[in-house]
Tab-separated table of C-alpha atoms in Angstrom:
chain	number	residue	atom	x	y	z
A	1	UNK	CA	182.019	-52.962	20.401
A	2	UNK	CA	179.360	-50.342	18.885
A	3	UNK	CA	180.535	-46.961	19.418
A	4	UNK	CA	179.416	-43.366	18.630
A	5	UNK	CA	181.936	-41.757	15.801
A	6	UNK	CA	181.870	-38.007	15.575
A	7	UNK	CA	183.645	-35.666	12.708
A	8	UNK	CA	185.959	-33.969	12.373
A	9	UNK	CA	188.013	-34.426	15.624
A	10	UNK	CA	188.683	-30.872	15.962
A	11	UNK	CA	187.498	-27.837	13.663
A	12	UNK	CA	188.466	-24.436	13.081
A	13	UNK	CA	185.801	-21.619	12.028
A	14	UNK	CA	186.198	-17.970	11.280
A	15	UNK	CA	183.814	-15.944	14.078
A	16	UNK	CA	180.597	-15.448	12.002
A	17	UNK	CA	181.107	-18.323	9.886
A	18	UNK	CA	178.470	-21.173	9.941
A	19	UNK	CA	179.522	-25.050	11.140
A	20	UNK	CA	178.555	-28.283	11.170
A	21	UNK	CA	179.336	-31.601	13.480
A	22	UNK	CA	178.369	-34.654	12.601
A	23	UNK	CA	178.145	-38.198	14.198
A	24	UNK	CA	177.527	-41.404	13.303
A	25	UNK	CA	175.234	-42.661	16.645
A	26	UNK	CA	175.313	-46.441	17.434
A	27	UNK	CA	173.175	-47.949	14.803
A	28	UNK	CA	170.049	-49.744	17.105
A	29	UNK	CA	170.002	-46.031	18.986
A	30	UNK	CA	166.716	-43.975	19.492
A	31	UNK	CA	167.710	-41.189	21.459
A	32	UNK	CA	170.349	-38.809	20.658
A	33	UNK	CA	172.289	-35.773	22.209
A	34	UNK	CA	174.355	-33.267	22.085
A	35	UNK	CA	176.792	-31.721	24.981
A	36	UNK	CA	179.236	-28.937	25.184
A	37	UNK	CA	182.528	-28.754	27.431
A	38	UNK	CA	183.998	-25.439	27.344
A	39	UNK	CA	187.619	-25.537	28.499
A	40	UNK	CA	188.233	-26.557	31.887
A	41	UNK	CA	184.240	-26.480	32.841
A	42	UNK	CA	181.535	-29.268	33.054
A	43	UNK	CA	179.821	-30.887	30.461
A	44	UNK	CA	176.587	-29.274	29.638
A	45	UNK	CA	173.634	-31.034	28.093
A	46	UNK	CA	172.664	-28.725	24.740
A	47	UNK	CA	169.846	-30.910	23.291
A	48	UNK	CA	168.433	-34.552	23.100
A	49	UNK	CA	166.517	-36.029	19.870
A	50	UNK	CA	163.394	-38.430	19.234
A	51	UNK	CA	161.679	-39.575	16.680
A	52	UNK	CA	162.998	-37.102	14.203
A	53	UNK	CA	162.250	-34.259	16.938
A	54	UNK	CA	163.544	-32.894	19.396
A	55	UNK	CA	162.449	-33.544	23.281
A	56	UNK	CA	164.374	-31.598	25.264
A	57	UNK	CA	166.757	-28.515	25.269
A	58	UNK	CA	168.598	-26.121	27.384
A	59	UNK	CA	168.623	-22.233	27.774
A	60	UNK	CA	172.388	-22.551	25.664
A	61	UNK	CA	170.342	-23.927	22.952
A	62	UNK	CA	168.829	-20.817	21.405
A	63	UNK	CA	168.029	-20.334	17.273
A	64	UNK	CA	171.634	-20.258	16.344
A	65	UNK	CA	171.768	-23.911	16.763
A	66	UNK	CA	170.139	-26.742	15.261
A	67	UNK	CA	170.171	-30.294	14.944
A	68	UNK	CA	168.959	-32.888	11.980
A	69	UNK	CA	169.188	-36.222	11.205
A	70	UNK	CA	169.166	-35.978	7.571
A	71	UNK	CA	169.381	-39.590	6.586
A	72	UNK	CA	169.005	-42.120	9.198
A	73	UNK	CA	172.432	-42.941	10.345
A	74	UNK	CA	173.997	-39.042	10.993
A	75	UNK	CA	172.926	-36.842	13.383
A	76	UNK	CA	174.479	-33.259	13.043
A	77	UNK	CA	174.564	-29.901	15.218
A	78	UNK	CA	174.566	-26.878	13.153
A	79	UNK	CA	175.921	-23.605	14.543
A	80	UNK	CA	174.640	-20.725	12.003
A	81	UNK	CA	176.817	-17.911	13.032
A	82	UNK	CA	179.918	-19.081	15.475
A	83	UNK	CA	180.402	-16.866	18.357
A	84	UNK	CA	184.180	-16.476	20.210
A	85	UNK	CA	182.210	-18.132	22.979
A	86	UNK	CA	181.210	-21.259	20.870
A	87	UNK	CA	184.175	-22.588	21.516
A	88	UNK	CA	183.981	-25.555	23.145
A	89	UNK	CA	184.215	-29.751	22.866
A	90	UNK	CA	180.841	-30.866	21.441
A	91	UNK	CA	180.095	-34.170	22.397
A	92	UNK	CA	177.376	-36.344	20.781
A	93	UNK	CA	175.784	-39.164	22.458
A	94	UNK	CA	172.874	-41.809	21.864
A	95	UNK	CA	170.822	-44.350	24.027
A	96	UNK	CA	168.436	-46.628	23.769
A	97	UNK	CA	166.948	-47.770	27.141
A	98	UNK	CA	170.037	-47.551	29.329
A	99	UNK	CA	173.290	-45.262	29.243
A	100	UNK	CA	174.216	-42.726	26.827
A	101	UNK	CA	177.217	-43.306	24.714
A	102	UNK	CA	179.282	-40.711	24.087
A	103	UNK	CA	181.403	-39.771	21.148
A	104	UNK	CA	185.088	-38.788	21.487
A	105	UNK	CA	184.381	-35.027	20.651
A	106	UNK	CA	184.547	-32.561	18.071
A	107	UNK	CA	186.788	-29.808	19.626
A	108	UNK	CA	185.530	-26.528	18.239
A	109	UNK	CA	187.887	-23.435	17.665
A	110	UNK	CA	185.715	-20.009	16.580
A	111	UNK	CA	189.009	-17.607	15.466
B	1	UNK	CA	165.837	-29.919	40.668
B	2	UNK	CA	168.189	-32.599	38.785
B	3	UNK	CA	171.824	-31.694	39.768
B	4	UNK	CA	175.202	-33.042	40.980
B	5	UNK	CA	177.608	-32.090	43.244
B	6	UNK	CA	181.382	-32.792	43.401
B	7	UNK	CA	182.926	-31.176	46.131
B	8	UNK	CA	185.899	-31.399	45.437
B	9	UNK	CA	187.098	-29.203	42.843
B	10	UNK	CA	190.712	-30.926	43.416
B	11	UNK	CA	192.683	-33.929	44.778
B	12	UNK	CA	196.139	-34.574	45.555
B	13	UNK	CA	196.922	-38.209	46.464
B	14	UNK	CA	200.301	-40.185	46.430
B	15	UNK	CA	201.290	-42.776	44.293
B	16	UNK	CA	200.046	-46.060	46.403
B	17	UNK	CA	197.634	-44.385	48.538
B	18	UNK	CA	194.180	-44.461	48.541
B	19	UNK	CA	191.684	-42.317	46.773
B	20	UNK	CA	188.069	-41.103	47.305
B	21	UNK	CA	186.188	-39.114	45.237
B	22	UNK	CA	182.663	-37.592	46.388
B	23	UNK	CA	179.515	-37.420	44.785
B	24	UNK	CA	176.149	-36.257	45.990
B	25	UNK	CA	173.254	-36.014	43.675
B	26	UNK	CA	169.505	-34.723	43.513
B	27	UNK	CA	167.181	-36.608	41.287
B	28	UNK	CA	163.459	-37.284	41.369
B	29	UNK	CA	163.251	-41.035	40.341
B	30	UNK	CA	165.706	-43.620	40.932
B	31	UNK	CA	168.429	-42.429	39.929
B	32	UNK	CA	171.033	-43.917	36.878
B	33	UNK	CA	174.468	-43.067	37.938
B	34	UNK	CA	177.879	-43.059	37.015
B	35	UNK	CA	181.126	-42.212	37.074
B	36	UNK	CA	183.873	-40.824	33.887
B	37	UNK	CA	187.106	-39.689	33.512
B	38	UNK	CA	188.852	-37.175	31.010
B	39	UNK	CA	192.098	-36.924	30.285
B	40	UNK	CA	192.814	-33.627	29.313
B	41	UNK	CA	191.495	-32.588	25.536
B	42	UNK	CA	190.140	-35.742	25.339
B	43	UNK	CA	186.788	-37.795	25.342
B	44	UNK	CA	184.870	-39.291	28.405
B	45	UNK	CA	185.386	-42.717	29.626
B	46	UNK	CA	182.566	-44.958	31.551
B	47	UNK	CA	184.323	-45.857	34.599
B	48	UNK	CA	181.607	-47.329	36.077
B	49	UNK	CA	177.975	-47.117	36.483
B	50	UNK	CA	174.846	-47.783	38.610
B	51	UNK	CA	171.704	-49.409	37.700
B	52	UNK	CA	169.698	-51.396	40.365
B	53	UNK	CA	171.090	-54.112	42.734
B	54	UNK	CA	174.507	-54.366	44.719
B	55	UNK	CA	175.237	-51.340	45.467
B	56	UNK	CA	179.020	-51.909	45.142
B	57	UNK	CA	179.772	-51.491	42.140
B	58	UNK	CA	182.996	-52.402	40.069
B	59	UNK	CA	184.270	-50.394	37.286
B	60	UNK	CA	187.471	-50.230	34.743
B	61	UNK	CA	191.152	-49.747	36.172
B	62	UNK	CA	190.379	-51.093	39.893
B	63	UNK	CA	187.509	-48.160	40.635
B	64	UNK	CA	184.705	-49.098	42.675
B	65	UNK	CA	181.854	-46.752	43.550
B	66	UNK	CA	179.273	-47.177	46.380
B	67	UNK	CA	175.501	-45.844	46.390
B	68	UNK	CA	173.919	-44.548	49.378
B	69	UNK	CA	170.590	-43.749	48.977
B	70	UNK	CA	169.948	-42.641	52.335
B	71	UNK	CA	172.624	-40.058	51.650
B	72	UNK	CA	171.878	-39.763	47.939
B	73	UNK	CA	175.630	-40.232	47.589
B	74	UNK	CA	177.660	-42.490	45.325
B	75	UNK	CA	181.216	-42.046	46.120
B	76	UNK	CA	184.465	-43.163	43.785
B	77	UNK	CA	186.821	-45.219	45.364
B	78	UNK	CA	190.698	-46.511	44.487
B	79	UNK	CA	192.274	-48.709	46.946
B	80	UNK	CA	196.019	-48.040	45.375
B	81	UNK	CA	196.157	-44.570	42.844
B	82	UNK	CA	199.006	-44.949	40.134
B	83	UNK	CA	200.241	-41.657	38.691
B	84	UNK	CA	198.817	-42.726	35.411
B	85	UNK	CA	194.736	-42.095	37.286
B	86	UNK	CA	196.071	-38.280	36.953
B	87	UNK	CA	192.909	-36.759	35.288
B	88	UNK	CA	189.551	-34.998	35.500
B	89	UNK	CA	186.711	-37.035	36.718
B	90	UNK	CA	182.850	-36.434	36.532
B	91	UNK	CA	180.155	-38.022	38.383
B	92	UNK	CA	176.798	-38.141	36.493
B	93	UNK	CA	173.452	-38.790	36.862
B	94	UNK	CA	170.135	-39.890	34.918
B	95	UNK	CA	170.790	-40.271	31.080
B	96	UNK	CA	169.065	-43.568	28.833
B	97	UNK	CA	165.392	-43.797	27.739
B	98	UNK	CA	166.289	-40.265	26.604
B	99	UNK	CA	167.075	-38.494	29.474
B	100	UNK	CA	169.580	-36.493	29.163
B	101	UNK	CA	172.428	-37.053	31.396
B	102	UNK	CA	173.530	-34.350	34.214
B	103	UNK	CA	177.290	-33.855	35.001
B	104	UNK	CA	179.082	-32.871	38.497
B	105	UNK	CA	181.787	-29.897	37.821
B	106	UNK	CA	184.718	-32.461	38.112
B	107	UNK	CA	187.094	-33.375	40.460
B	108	UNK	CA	190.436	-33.302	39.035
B	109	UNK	CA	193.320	-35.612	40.547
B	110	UNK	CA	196.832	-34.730	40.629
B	111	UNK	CA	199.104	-38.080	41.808
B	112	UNK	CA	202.206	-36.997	43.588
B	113	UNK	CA	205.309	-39.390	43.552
């Protein structure tokens, strides 16, 4: 079964320090997202993706944070200068016309 | 607005008994739904989810959900819990043809023996 694949399972960054996440979306996909879990909270939708654009974000996703799709099969989120209250699960996800998949989750440590 | 509400913020249940977890949710179209569960620091797993038709749904692991548009609900249900169902669990709503999906704050279920 197709899945979502997302890299490195967990990641530790210096504060200040700029990161990447990356996932591999399922490969017939046209919509992809990215959500955030801090510790013990909800999952909160960051940002979805479309046609090399993005369509929709959220207050949490100010200019620190972008998102590319540099070649067709990845889709990254970039976090320019981590914050101690960055840390979080990230959780990509893609769709085509009925439920998102979701990725297992790139747990992010800013130190 | 979009949103989801668990009310539940916990659970206890014993082994054998039965379980019910609540959902309510707001939502201007008809509505996608579903329901996941976390084990803790891991990923989300579909349980189950709602599209159109019956609206009793079956899911992974003996879950069922129900939904009640008249009271824009779609409960979780568990006729038997084993201590292994010990875990967080979302109910969410919307999501494919890129809309983003909306999350409920979680129940989480403890399983006494």
């Amino acid at each position: 079964e197709p899945e979502v694949t997302q890299t490195p399972s967990h990641q530790v960054t210096q504060m200040g320090q700029e990161v990447i996440l990356r996932c591999v979306p399922i490969s017939n996909h046209l919509y992809f997202y990215w959500y955030r879990q801090i510790l013990g909270q909800k999952v909160e939708f960051l940002v979805s993706f479309y046609n090399n654009e993005i369509s929709e974000k959220s207050e949490i996703f100010d200019d620190q944070f972008s998102v590319e799709r540099p070649d067709g099969s990845n889709f990254t989120l970039k976090i320019r200068s981590t914050k101690l209250e960055d840390s979080a699960m990230y959780f990509c996800a893609s769709s085509w016309y009925t439920e998102a998949f979701f990725g297992q989750g790139t747990r992010l440590t800013v130190v | 607005a979009q949103s989801v509400t668990q009310p539940d913020i916990h659970i206890t249940v014993s082994e054998g008994a039965s379980l019910e977890l609540r959902c309510n949710y707001s939502y201007g179209a008809t509505p996608y739904l579903f329901w996941y569960v976390q084990s803790p620091g891991q990923g989300l797993q579909l349980l189950l989810k709602y599209f159109s038709g019956d609206t009793l749904v079956q899911g992974i692991k003996g879950f069922e959900a129900e939904f009640k548009r008249s009271q824009s609900s779609f409960n979780l249900r568990k006729p038997s819990v084993h201590w292994s169902d010990a875990a967080e669990y979302f109910c969410a709503v919307g999501g494919g043809g890129g809309f983003k999906t909306i999350f409920g704050a979680g129940t989480r279920l403890f399983v006494k023996a």
